[in-house]
Amino acid sequence: MPHTQEEILLFAEDIAKQAGRLLLDKLRAERTIDTKDTVTDLVTDADRAAEALLVDEIERRFPSHSILGEEGTRAQASTTQDGYVWVLDPLDGTVNYTHQLPMFAVSVGVLLNGAPLVGVVYLPVLDECFCASRGQGTTLNGQRVHVSTRPTLRQSVLATGFSYDKHLTHQDNVSNVGRFIKEVRGLRRMGSASIDLAYVSCGRLDGYWEEKLKPWDVAAGVLLVEEAGGVVTNYHNRPFELDEGRIVASNPLIHSPMIDQLKPYVQEHAL
Ligand code: IPD
Ligand code: CA
Ligand code: CA
């Protein structure tokens, strides 16, 4: 049975908030912490419980839809397959959460035939819910938001992040930070890619770049930025693909200057 975009958006918002409340309830409880591929890549009982909640709800409401969840609770879908695919990061900002820093979010993206259809990023501590639906714009707690209009890097606050293998490789984003910090008003490391993108969408941040991201980090946030009038590309200024991991998201005015700042890194690592 066909479902309307509106119905999918409302449902995505509802389950993101449910998962967010679960994370809040568990925030001060004792954590079970495991590591994944590297010692800095954590997964907790809260990540798994939030993903299980999201997956159970989606399977009950939309049994024919596919799911790609970070913690792999069920069989994993691909971002390029036909039909509806729910792309879930049940807890984006796990290191923050583990240290009881408040910057963490639930990220729920829905793709239709490989293209973002709906995106929700919910920050439980602030009770801020960012929602986007293709062609319908981006909202923050129901109010339309837009990317900033700051025209230069000098007036901009940017964010970036670092992958969990940063201590194992020279492709660690460190030299980019050295270049950008000299050019901008401010540089932030939130610790949550979905929040970085949500904040670009509402103009709190002017731009964001990062590499080695996974589809669940960005599936919802990319739509938030695009629907708010922003630009999202890879480091070569070409359209961003969910599986490629390198992202530049910004207001349209500082996008080219950001790409220029990344050129030495692109050359150094033959990206
Ligand atoms: C991480 C966060 C972080 C980013 C990392 C991601 P997780 O996701 O989004 O900001 O720098 O690349 O892996 O592990 O907290 O879900
Ligand atoms: Ca993540
Ligand atoms: Ca996560």
PDB file of C-alpha atoms and ligand atoms in Angstrom:
ATOM      1  CA  MET A   1       0.000   0.000   0.000  1.00  0.00           C
ATOM      2  CA  PRO A   2       1.471   3.436  -0.894  1.00  0.00           C
ATOM      3  CA  HIS A   3       2.286   5.759   1.974  1.00  0.00           C
ATOM      4  CA  THR A   4       2.373   9.529   1.836  1.00  0.00           C
ATOM      5  CA  GLN A   5       5.581  11.443   2.496  1.00  0.00           C
ATOM      6  CA  GLU A   6       3.755  13.266   5.287  1.00  0.00           C
ATOM      7  CA  GLU A   7       2.805   9.998   6.984  1.00  0.00           C
ATOM      8  CA  ILE A   8       6.404   8.747   6.803  1.00  0.00           C
ATOM      9  CA  LEU A   9       7.765  12.045   8.167  1.00  0.00           C
ATOM     10  CA  LEU A  10       5.366  12.090  11.127  1.00  0.00           C
ATOM     11  CA  PHE A  11       6.194   8.489  11.945  1.00  0.00           C
ATOM     12  CA  ALA A  12       9.959   9.113  11.645  1.00  0.00           C
ATOM     13  CA  GLU A  13       9.634  12.073  14.005  1.00  0.00           C
ATOM     14  CA  ASP A  14       7.615  10.033  16.480  1.00  0.00           C
ATOM     15  CA  ILE A  15      10.082   7.130  16.666  1.00  0.00           C
ATOM     16  CA  ALA A  16      13.134   9.437  16.784  1.00  0.00           C
ATOM     17  CA  LYS A  17      11.600  11.105  19.835  1.00  0.00           C
ATOM     18  CA  GLN A  18      10.785   7.761  21.436  1.00  0.00           C
ATOM     19  CA  ALA A  19      14.387   6.625  20.954  1.00  0.00           C
ATOM     20  CA  GLY A  20      15.630   9.978  22.259  1.00  0.00           C
ATOM     21  CA  ARG A  21      13.591   9.602  25.443  1.00  0.00           C
ATOM     22  CA  LEU A  22      15.049   6.127  25.915  1.00  0.00           C
ATOM     23  CA  LEU A  23      18.560   7.608  25.608  1.00  0.00           C
ATOM     24  CA  LEU A  24      17.740  10.318  28.152  1.00  0.00           C
ATOM     25  CA  ASP A  25      16.360   7.743  30.605  1.00  0.00           C
ATOM     26  CA  LYS A  26      19.571   5.743  30.361  1.00  0.00           C
ATOM     27  CA  LEU A  27      21.978   8.700  30.353  1.00  0.00           C
ATOM     28  CA  ARG A  28      22.898   8.581  34.020  1.00  0.00           C
ATOM     29  CA  ALA A  29      22.560   4.829  34.468  1.00  0.00           C
ATOM     30  CA  GLU A  30      25.553   2.521  34.529  1.00  0.00           C
ATOM     31  CA  ARG A  31      26.775   1.818  30.999  1.00  0.00           C
ATOM     32  CA  THR A  32      27.823  -1.396  29.320  1.00  0.00           C
ATOM     33  CA  ILE A  33      30.567  -0.178  26.976  1.00  0.00           C
ATOM     34  CA  ASP A  34      32.109  -2.316  24.239  1.00  0.00           C
ATOM     35  CA  THR A  35      34.572  -1.291  21.569  1.00  0.00           C
ATOM     36  CA  LYS A  36      34.119  -1.937  17.841  1.00  0.00           C
ATOM     37  CA  ASP A  37      36.951  -1.837  15.231  1.00  0.00           C
ATOM     38  CA  THR A  38      39.240   0.461  17.242  1.00  0.00           C
ATOM     39  CA  VAL A  39      39.552   1.242  20.952  1.00  0.00           C
ATOM     40  CA  THR A  40      38.016   4.688  20.436  1.00  0.00           C
ATOM     41  CA  ASP A  41      34.959   3.338  18.564  1.00  0.00           C
ATOM     42  CA  LEU A  42      32.411   2.616  21.296  1.00  0.00           C
ATOM     43  CA  VAL A  43      29.029   0.963  21.403  1.00  0.00           C
ATOM     44  CA  THR A  44      26.900   0.932  24.538  1.00  0.00           C
ATOM     45  CA  ASP A  45      23.777  -0.846  25.735  1.00  0.00           C
ATOM     46  CA  ALA A  46      21.946   2.438  25.021  1.00  0.00           C
ATOM     47  CA  ASP A  47      22.933   2.451  21.302  1.00  0.00           C
ATOM     48  CA  ARG A  48      21.627  -1.089  20.961  1.00  0.00           C
ATOM     49  CA  ALA A  49      18.414  -0.491  22.896  1.00  0.00           C
ATOM     50  CA  ALA A  50      17.602   2.648  20.885  1.00  0.00           C
ATOM     51  CA  GLU A  51      18.196   0.834  17.595  1.00  0.00           C
ATOM     52  CA  ALA A  52      16.015  -2.091  18.704  1.00  0.00           C
ATOM     53  CA  LEU A  53      13.194   0.339  19.508  1.00  0.00           C
ATOM     54  CA  LEU A  54      13.457   2.032  16.091  1.00  0.00           C
ATOM     55  CA  VAL A  55      13.649  -1.260  14.200  1.00  0.00           C
ATOM     56  CA  ASP A  56      10.703  -2.815  16.071  1.00  0.00           C
ATOM     57  CA  GLU A  57       8.512   0.203  15.366  1.00  0.00           C
ATOM     58  CA  ILE A  58       9.452   0.392  11.657  1.00  0.00           C
ATOM     59  CA  GLU A  59       8.915  -3.348  11.142  1.00  0.00           C
ATOM     60  CA  ARG A  60       5.510  -3.143  12.774  1.00  0.00           C
ATOM     61  CA  ARG A  61       4.320  -0.104  10.797  1.00  0.00           C
ATOM     62  CA  PHE A  62       6.063  -0.666   7.450  1.00  0.00           C
ATOM     63  CA  PRO A  63       6.823  -4.404   7.205  1.00  0.00           C
ATOM     64  CA  SER A  64       7.812  -4.211   3.530  1.00  0.00           C
ATOM     65  CA  HIS A  65      10.432  -1.477   4.064  1.00  0.00           C
ATOM     66  CA  SER A  66      14.163  -2.258   4.416  1.00  0.00           C
ATOM     67  CA  ILE A  67      16.421  -1.063   7.236  1.00  0.00           C
ATOM     68  CA  LEU A  68      20.107  -0.137   7.458  1.00  0.00           C
ATOM     69  CA  GLY A  69      21.033   0.430  11.098  1.00  0.00           C
ATOM     70  CA  GLU A  70      24.490   1.210  12.481  1.00  0.00           C
ATOM     71  CA  GLU A  71      24.368  -1.500  15.103  1.00  0.00           C
ATOM     72  CA  GLY A  72      23.095  -4.086  12.621  1.00  0.00           C
ATOM     73  CA  THR A  73      20.221  -5.316  14.760  1.00  0.00           C
ATOM     74  CA  ARG A  74      18.640  -7.028  11.728  1.00  0.00           C
ATOM     75  CA  ALA A  75      19.582  -7.896   8.129  1.00  0.00           C
ATOM     76  CA  GLN A  76      21.189  -4.824   6.546  1.00  0.00           C
ATOM     77  CA  ALA A  77      19.841  -3.057   3.478  1.00  0.00           C
ATOM     78  CA  SER A  78      21.929  -1.085   0.953  1.00  0.00           C
ATOM     79  CA  THR A  79      21.576   2.646   0.278  1.00  0.00           C
ATOM     80  CA  THR A  80      21.237   2.044  -3.461  1.00  0.00           C
ATOM     81  CA  GLN A  81      18.469  -0.534  -3.517  1.00  0.00           C
ATOM     82  CA  ASP A  82      14.966   0.164  -4.815  1.00  0.00           C
ATOM     83  CA  GLY A  83      12.051   0.889  -2.545  1.00  0.00           C
ATOM     84  CA  TYR A  84      12.054   2.421   0.920  1.00  0.00           C
ATOM     85  CA  VAL A  85      15.190   2.097   3.071  1.00  0.00           C
ATOM     86  CA  TRP A  86      15.334   3.428   6.638  1.00  0.00           C
ATOM     87  CA  VAL A  87      18.882   4.500   7.542  1.00  0.00           C
ATOM     88  CA  LEU A  88      19.325   4.684  11.305  1.00  0.00           C
ATOM     89  CA  ASP A  89      21.896   6.049  13.691  1.00  0.00           C
ATOM     90  CA  PRO A  90      20.219   5.329  17.026  1.00  0.00           C
ATOM     91  CA  LEU A  91      22.817   7.363  18.939  1.00  0.00           C
ATOM     92  CA  ASP A  92      25.005   9.762  16.993  1.00  0.00           C
ATOM     93  CA  GLY A  93      27.583  11.094  19.415  1.00  0.00           C
ATOM     94  CA  THR A  94      28.289   7.961  21.417  1.00  0.00           C
ATOM     95  CA  VAL A  95      31.531   9.342  22.867  1.00  0.00           C
ATOM     96  CA  ASN A  96      29.662  12.436  24.108  1.00  0.00           C
ATOM     97  CA  TYR A  97      26.926  10.238  25.550  1.00  0.00           C
ATOM     98  CA  THR A  98      29.420   8.023  27.325  1.00  0.00           C
ATOM     99  CA  HIS A  99      31.042  11.104  28.888  1.00  0.00           C
ATOM    100  CA  GLN A 100      27.631  12.641  29.689  1.00  0.00           C
ATOM    101  CA  LEU A 101      28.208  15.510  27.305  1.00  0.00           C
ATOM    102  CA  PRO A 102      24.805  16.667  26.024  1.00  0.00           C
ATOM    103  CA  MET A 103      25.541  16.784  22.273  1.00  0.00           C
ATOM    104  CA  PHE A 104      24.045  13.551  20.962  1.00  0.00           C
ATOM    105  CA  ALA A 105      21.145  12.790  18.657  1.00  0.00           C
ATOM    106  CA  VAL A 106      18.953  10.163  17.064  1.00  0.00           C
ATOM    107  CA  SER A 107      19.204  10.255  13.270  1.00  0.00           C
ATOM    108  CA  VAL A 108      16.461   8.712  11.111  1.00  0.00           C
ATOM    109  CA  GLY A 109      16.722   8.979   7.326  1.00  0.00           C
ATOM    110  CA  VAL A 110      14.372   7.447   4.775  1.00  0.00           C
ATOM    111  CA  LEU A 111      15.484   6.829   1.193  1.00  0.00           C
ATOM    112  CA  LEU A 112      13.177   6.063  -1.712  1.00  0.00           C
ATOM    113  CA  ASN A 113      14.940   4.329  -4.621  1.00  0.00           C
ATOM    114  CA  GLY A 114      18.286   5.575  -3.262  1.00  0.00           C
ATOM    115  CA  ALA A 115      17.307   9.248  -2.878  1.00  0.00           C
ATOM    116  CA  PRO A 116      16.689  10.946   0.489  1.00  0.00           C
ATOM    117  CA  LEU A 117      12.940  11.376   1.074  1.00  0.00           C
ATOM    118  CA  VAL A 118      12.672  12.205   4.768  1.00  0.00           C
ATOM    119  CA  GLY A 119      15.196  13.112   7.470  1.00  0.00           C
ATOM    120  CA  VAL A 120      14.818  13.613  11.217  1.00  0.00           C
ATOM    121  CA  VAL A 121      17.549  14.528  13.706  1.00  0.00           C
ATOM    122  CA  TYR A 122      16.379  14.701  17.320  1.00  0.00           C
ATOM    123  CA  LEU A 123      18.491  16.103  20.210  1.00  0.00           C
ATOM    124  CA  PRO A 124      16.897  14.749  23.386  1.00  0.00           C
ATOM    125  CA  VAL A 125      18.668  16.969  25.942  1.00  0.00           C
ATOM    126  CA  LEU A 126      17.618  20.170  24.171  1.00  0.00           C
ATOM    127  CA  ASP A 127      14.323  18.672  22.954  1.00  0.00           C
ATOM    128  CA  GLU A 128      15.107  19.989  19.466  1.00  0.00           C
ATOM    129  CA  CYS A 129      13.707  18.120  16.507  1.00  0.00           C
ATOM    130  CA  PHE A 130      14.942  18.908  12.993  1.00  0.00           C
ATOM    131  CA  CYS A 131      12.724  17.501  10.209  1.00  0.00           C
ATOM    132  CA  ALA A 132      12.961  17.589   6.425  1.00  0.00           C
ATOM    133  CA  SER A 133      10.839  16.135   3.689  1.00  0.00           C
ATOM    134  CA  ARG A 134      11.912  16.308   0.047  1.00  0.00           C
ATOM    135  CA  GLY A 135      10.493  19.432  -1.605  1.00  0.00           C
ATOM    136  CA  GLN A 136       8.890  20.602   1.654  1.00  0.00           C
ATOM    137  CA  GLY A 137      11.742  22.411   3.446  1.00  0.00           C
ATOM    138  CA  THR A 138      13.337  21.931   6.853  1.00  0.00           C
ATOM    139  CA  THR A 139      11.834  22.689  10.246  1.00  0.00           C
ATOM    140  CA  LEU A 140      13.128  22.970  13.805  1.00  0.00           C
ATOM    141  CA  ASN A 141      10.359  22.166  16.297  1.00  0.00           C
ATOM    142  CA  GLY A 142       7.827  23.026  13.598  1.00  0.00           C
ATOM    143  CA  GLN A 143       9.350  26.358  12.452  1.00  0.00           C
ATOM    144  CA  ARG A 144      10.943  26.682   8.995  1.00  0.00           C
ATOM    145  CA  VAL A 145      14.721  27.134   9.082  1.00  0.00           C
ATOM    146  CA  HIS A 146      17.269  28.186   6.469  1.00  0.00           C
ATOM    147  CA  VAL A 147      21.034  28.042   6.098  1.00  0.00           C
ATOM    148  CA  SER A 148      22.997  31.180   6.987  1.00  0.00           C
ATOM    149  CA  THR A 149      23.858  33.989   4.598  1.00  0.00           C
ATOM    150  CA  ARG A 150      27.330  34.777   5.931  1.00  0.00           C
ATOM    151  CA  PRO A 151      29.331  35.434   2.796  1.00  0.00           C
ATOM    152  CA  THR A 152      32.936  34.736   3.789  1.00  0.00           C
ATOM    153  CA  LEU A 153      34.957  32.182   5.747  1.00  0.00           C
ATOM    154  CA  ARG A 154      36.211  35.026   7.920  1.00  0.00           C
ATOM    155  CA  GLN A 155      32.651  35.571   9.237  1.00  0.00           C
ATOM    156  CA  SER A 156      31.861  31.863   9.499  1.00  0.00           C
ATOM    157  CA  VAL A 157      31.800  29.250  12.213  1.00  0.00           C
ATOM    158  CA  LEU A 158      32.528  25.789  10.820  1.00  0.00           C
ATOM    159  CA  ALA A 159      32.499  22.308  12.294  1.00  0.00           C
ATOM    160  CA  THR A 160      34.390  19.156  11.504  1.00  0.00           C
ATOM    161  CA  GLY A 161      35.017  15.726  13.001  1.00  0.00           C
ATOM    162  CA  PHE A 162      37.582  12.934  13.110  1.00  0.00           C
ATOM    163  CA  SER A 163      37.230   9.249  12.331  1.00  0.00           C
ATOM    164  CA  TYR A 164      37.862   6.540  14.921  1.00  0.00           C
ATOM    165  CA  ASP A 165      41.003   5.356  13.063  1.00  0.00           C
ATOM    166  CA  LYS A 166      42.709   8.789  13.323  1.00  0.00           C
ATOM    167  CA  HIS A 167      45.572   7.405  15.423  1.00  0.00           C
ATOM    168  CA  LEU A 168      46.306   4.736  12.787  1.00  0.00           C
ATOM    169  CA  THR A 169      46.519   6.805   9.595  1.00  0.00           C
ATOM    170  CA  HIS A 170      47.882  10.062   8.119  1.00  0.00           C
ATOM    171  CA  GLN A 171      44.510  10.556   6.452  1.00  0.00           C
ATOM    172  CA  ASP A 172      43.315  12.032   9.731  1.00  0.00           C
ATOM    173  CA  ASN A 173      41.898  15.488   8.804  1.00  0.00           C
ATOM    174  CA  VAL A 174      44.459  17.202  11.046  1.00  0.00           C
ATOM    175  CA  SER A 175      46.139  19.355   8.371  1.00  0.00           C
ATOM    176  CA  ASN A 176      42.730  20.648   7.237  1.00  0.00           C
ATOM    177  CA  VAL A 177      42.072  21.947  10.731  1.00  0.00           C
ATOM    178  CA  GLY A 178      45.382  23.825  10.650  1.00  0.00           C
ATOM    179  CA  ARG A 179      44.412  25.519   7.388  1.00  0.00           C
ATOM    180  CA  PHE A 180      40.786  26.333   8.238  1.00  0.00           C
ATOM    181  CA  ILE A 181      41.474  27.675  11.725  1.00  0.00           C
ATOM    182  CA  LYS A 182      43.479  30.571  10.250  1.00  0.00           C
ATOM    183  CA  GLU A 183      40.631  31.571   7.928  1.00  0.00           C
ATOM    184  CA  VAL A 184      37.455  31.381  10.015  1.00  0.00           C
ATOM    185  CA  ARG A 185      35.728  33.097  12.932  1.00  0.00           C
ATOM    186  CA  GLY A 186      35.484  29.806  14.777  1.00  0.00           C
ATOM    187  CA  LEU A 187      35.883  26.063  14.400  1.00  0.00           C
ATOM    188  CA  ARG A 188      33.916  23.523  16.449  1.00  0.00           C
ATOM    189  CA  ARG A 189      34.050  19.771  16.999  1.00  0.00           C
ATOM    190  CA  MET A 190      30.555  18.817  18.192  1.00  0.00           C
ATOM    191  CA  GLY A 191      31.125  15.059  18.211  1.00  0.00           C
ATOM    192  CA  SER A 192      27.973  14.271  16.255  1.00  0.00           C
ATOM    193  CA  ALA A 193      27.824  14.481  12.465  1.00  0.00           C
ATOM    194  CA  SER A 194      24.030  14.608  12.397  1.00  0.00           C
ATOM    195  CA  ILE A 195      24.047  17.605  14.763  1.00  0.00           C
ATOM    196  CA  ASP A 196      26.718  19.312  12.647  1.00  0.00           C
ATOM    197  CA  LEU A 197      24.432  18.996   9.616  1.00  0.00           C
ATOM    198  CA  ALA A 198      21.317  20.001  11.553  1.00  0.00           C
ATOM    199  CA  TYR A 199      23.133  23.116  12.767  1.00  0.00           C
ATOM    200  CA  VAL A 200      24.201  24.012   9.229  1.00  0.00           C
ATOM    201  CA  SER A 201      20.550  23.681   8.177  1.00  0.00           C
ATOM    202  CA  CYS A 202      19.391  26.300  10.686  1.00  0.00           C
ATOM    203  CA  GLY A 203      22.350  28.658  10.252  1.00  0.00           C
ATOM    204  CA  ARG A 204      23.983  28.173  13.662  1.00  0.00           C
ATOM    205  CA  LEU A 205      26.942  26.771  11.760  1.00  0.00           C
ATOM    206  CA  ASP A 206      27.871  28.076   8.321  1.00  0.00           C
ATOM    207  CA  GLY A 207      29.625  24.958   7.081  1.00  0.00           C
ATOM    208  CA  TYR A 208      30.846  21.491   7.967  1.00  0.00           C
ATOM    209  CA  TRP A 209      33.265  19.013   6.440  1.00  0.00           C
ATOM    210  CA  GLU A 210      34.341  15.515   7.426  1.00  0.00           C
ATOM    211  CA  GLU A 211      35.514  12.251   5.865  1.00  0.00           C
ATOM    212  CA  LYS A 212      35.083   8.509   6.463  1.00  0.00           C
ATOM    213  CA  LEU A 213      31.468   8.972   7.459  1.00  0.00           C
ATOM    214  CA  LYS A 214      28.908   6.199   7.178  1.00  0.00           C
ATOM    215  CA  PRO A 215      25.462   6.507   5.545  1.00  0.00           C
ATOM    216  CA  TRP A 216      23.711   6.504   8.935  1.00  0.00           C
ATOM    217  CA  ASP A 217      25.765   9.528  10.092  1.00  0.00           C
ATOM    218  CA  VAL A 218      24.466  11.699   7.264  1.00  0.00           C
ATOM    219  CA  ALA A 219      21.335  10.212   5.602  1.00  0.00           C
ATOM    220  CA  ALA A 220      18.977  12.501   7.519  1.00  0.00           C
ATOM    221  CA  GLY A 221      21.301  15.511   7.838  1.00  0.00           C
ATOM    222  CA  VAL A 222      22.039  15.851   4.126  1.00  0.00           C
ATOM    223  CA  LEU A 223      18.343  16.347   3.415  1.00  0.00           C
ATOM    224  CA  LEU A 224      18.060  18.847   6.291  1.00  0.00           C
ATOM    225  CA  VAL A 225      20.792  20.993   4.717  1.00  0.00           C
ATOM    226  CA  GLU A 226      19.539  20.725   1.127  1.00  0.00           C
ATOM    227  CA  GLU A 227      15.933  21.490   2.045  1.00  0.00           C
ATOM    228  CA  ALA A 228      17.135  24.521   4.034  1.00  0.00           C
ATOM    229  CA  GLY A 229      18.852  25.963   0.940  1.00  0.00           C
ATOM    230  CA  GLY A 230      22.351  24.631   1.578  1.00  0.00           C
ATOM    231  CA  VAL A 231      24.823  22.839  -0.684  1.00  0.00           C
ATOM    232  CA  VAL A 232      26.154  19.327  -0.028  1.00  0.00           C
ATOM    233  CA  THR A 233      28.989  17.867  -2.100  1.00  0.00           C
ATOM    234  CA  ASN A 234      32.062  15.672  -1.812  1.00  0.00           C
ATOM    235  CA  TYR A 235      35.577  17.195  -1.557  1.00  0.00           C
ATOM    236  CA  HIS A 236      35.643  17.522  -5.374  1.00  0.00           C
ATOM    237  CA  ASN A 237      32.531  19.709  -5.358  1.00  0.00           C
ATOM    238  CA  ARG A 238      30.551  16.912  -7.008  1.00  0.00           C
ATOM    239  CA  PRO A 239      27.162  15.663  -5.794  1.00  0.00           C
ATOM    240  CA  PHE A 240      27.471  13.844  -2.475  1.00  0.00           C
ATOM    241  CA  GLU A 241      26.762  10.082  -2.467  1.00  0.00           C
ATOM    242  CA  LEU A 242      25.763   8.472   0.825  1.00  0.00           C
ATOM    243  CA  ASP A 243      28.363   5.708   0.559  1.00  0.00           C
ATOM    244  CA  GLU A 244      31.420   7.837  -0.203  1.00  0.00           C
ATOM    245  CA  GLY A 245      31.989   9.303   3.254  1.00  0.00           C
ATOM    246  CA  ARG A 246      33.582  12.677   2.374  1.00  0.00           C
ATOM    247  CA  ILE A 247      31.207  15.576   2.808  1.00  0.00           C
ATOM    248  CA  VAL A 248      31.201  19.368   2.544  1.00  0.00           C
ATOM    249  CA  ALA A 249      27.909  20.967   3.609  1.00  0.00           C
ATOM    250  CA  SER A 250      27.477  24.722   3.825  1.00  0.00           C
ATOM    251  CA  ASN A 251      25.552  27.789   2.859  1.00  0.00           C
ATOM    252  CA  PRO A 252      25.961  28.391  -0.911  1.00  0.00           C
ATOM    253  CA  LEU A 253      28.243  31.420  -0.431  1.00  0.00           C
ATOM    254  CA  ILE A 254      31.151  29.741   1.337  1.00  0.00           C
ATOM    255  CA  HIS A 255      31.021  26.392  -0.446  1.00  0.00           C
ATOM    256  CA  SER A 256      33.698  27.132  -3.061  1.00  0.00           C
ATOM    257  CA  PRO A 257      36.062  28.686  -0.481  1.00  0.00           C
ATOM    258  CA  MET A 258      35.685  25.546   1.638  1.00  0.00           C
ATOM    259  CA  ILE A 259      36.452  23.303  -1.352  1.00  0.00           C
ATOM    260  CA  ASP A 260      39.558  25.440  -2.040  1.00  0.00           C
ATOM    261  CA  GLN A 261      40.816  24.967   1.522  1.00  0.00           C
ATOM    262  CA  LEU A 262      40.492  21.182   1.143  1.00  0.00           C
ATOM    263  CA  LYS A 263      42.472  21.010  -2.140  1.00  0.00           C
ATOM    264  CA  PRO A 264      45.935  20.492  -0.596  1.00  0.00           C
ATOM    265  CA  TYR A 265      44.569  17.572   1.437  1.00  0.00           C
ATOM    266  CA  VAL A 266      42.867  16.073  -1.632  1.00  0.00           C
ATOM    267  CA  GLN A 267      46.185  16.283  -3.511  1.00  0.00           C
ATOM    268  CA  GLU A 268      48.305  14.998  -0.612  1.00  0.00           C
ATOM    269  CA  HIS A 269      46.178  11.883  -0.218  1.00  0.00           C
ATOM    270  CA  ALA A 270      45.313  11.481  -3.933  1.00  0.00           C
ATOM    271  CA  LEU A 271      41.615  11.428  -3.092  1.00  0.00           C
TER     272      LEU A 271
HETATM  273  C1  IPD B   1      30.410   9.596  15.064  1.00  0.00           C
HETATM  274  C2  IPD B   1      30.006  11.049  15.231  1.00  0.00           C
HETATM  275  C3  IPD B   1      31.227  11.943  15.140  1.00  0.00           C
HETATM  276  C4  IPD B   1      31.966  11.757  13.848  1.00  0.00           C
HETATM  277  C5  IPD B   1      32.336  10.299  13.663  1.00  0.00           C
HETATM  278  C6  IPD B   1      31.076   9.424  13.734  1.00  0.00           C
HETATM  279  P1  IPD B   1      28.898   7.814  16.432  1.00  0.00           P
HETATM  280  O1  IPD B   1      29.256   8.758  15.116  1.00  0.00           O
HETATM  281  O2  IPD B   1      29.056  11.433  14.268  1.00  0.00           O
HETATM  282  O3  IPD B   1      30.875  13.301  15.192  1.00  0.00           O
HETATM  283  O4  IPD B   1      33.128  12.544  13.874  1.00  0.00           O
HETATM  284  O5  IPD B   1      32.923  10.185  12.401  1.00  0.00           O
HETATM  285  O6  IPD B   1      31.423   8.073  13.551  1.00  0.00           O
HETATM  286  O7  IPD B   1      29.947   6.755  16.484  1.00  0.00           O
HETATM  287  O8  IPD B   1      28.896   8.693  17.622  1.00  0.00           O
HETATM  288  O9  IPD B   1      27.557   7.287  16.034  1.00  0.00           O
HETATM  289 CA    CA B   2      27.238   8.220  13.925  1.00  0.00          CA
HETATM  290 CA    CA B   3      26.002   5.795  16.454  1.00  0.00          CA
END
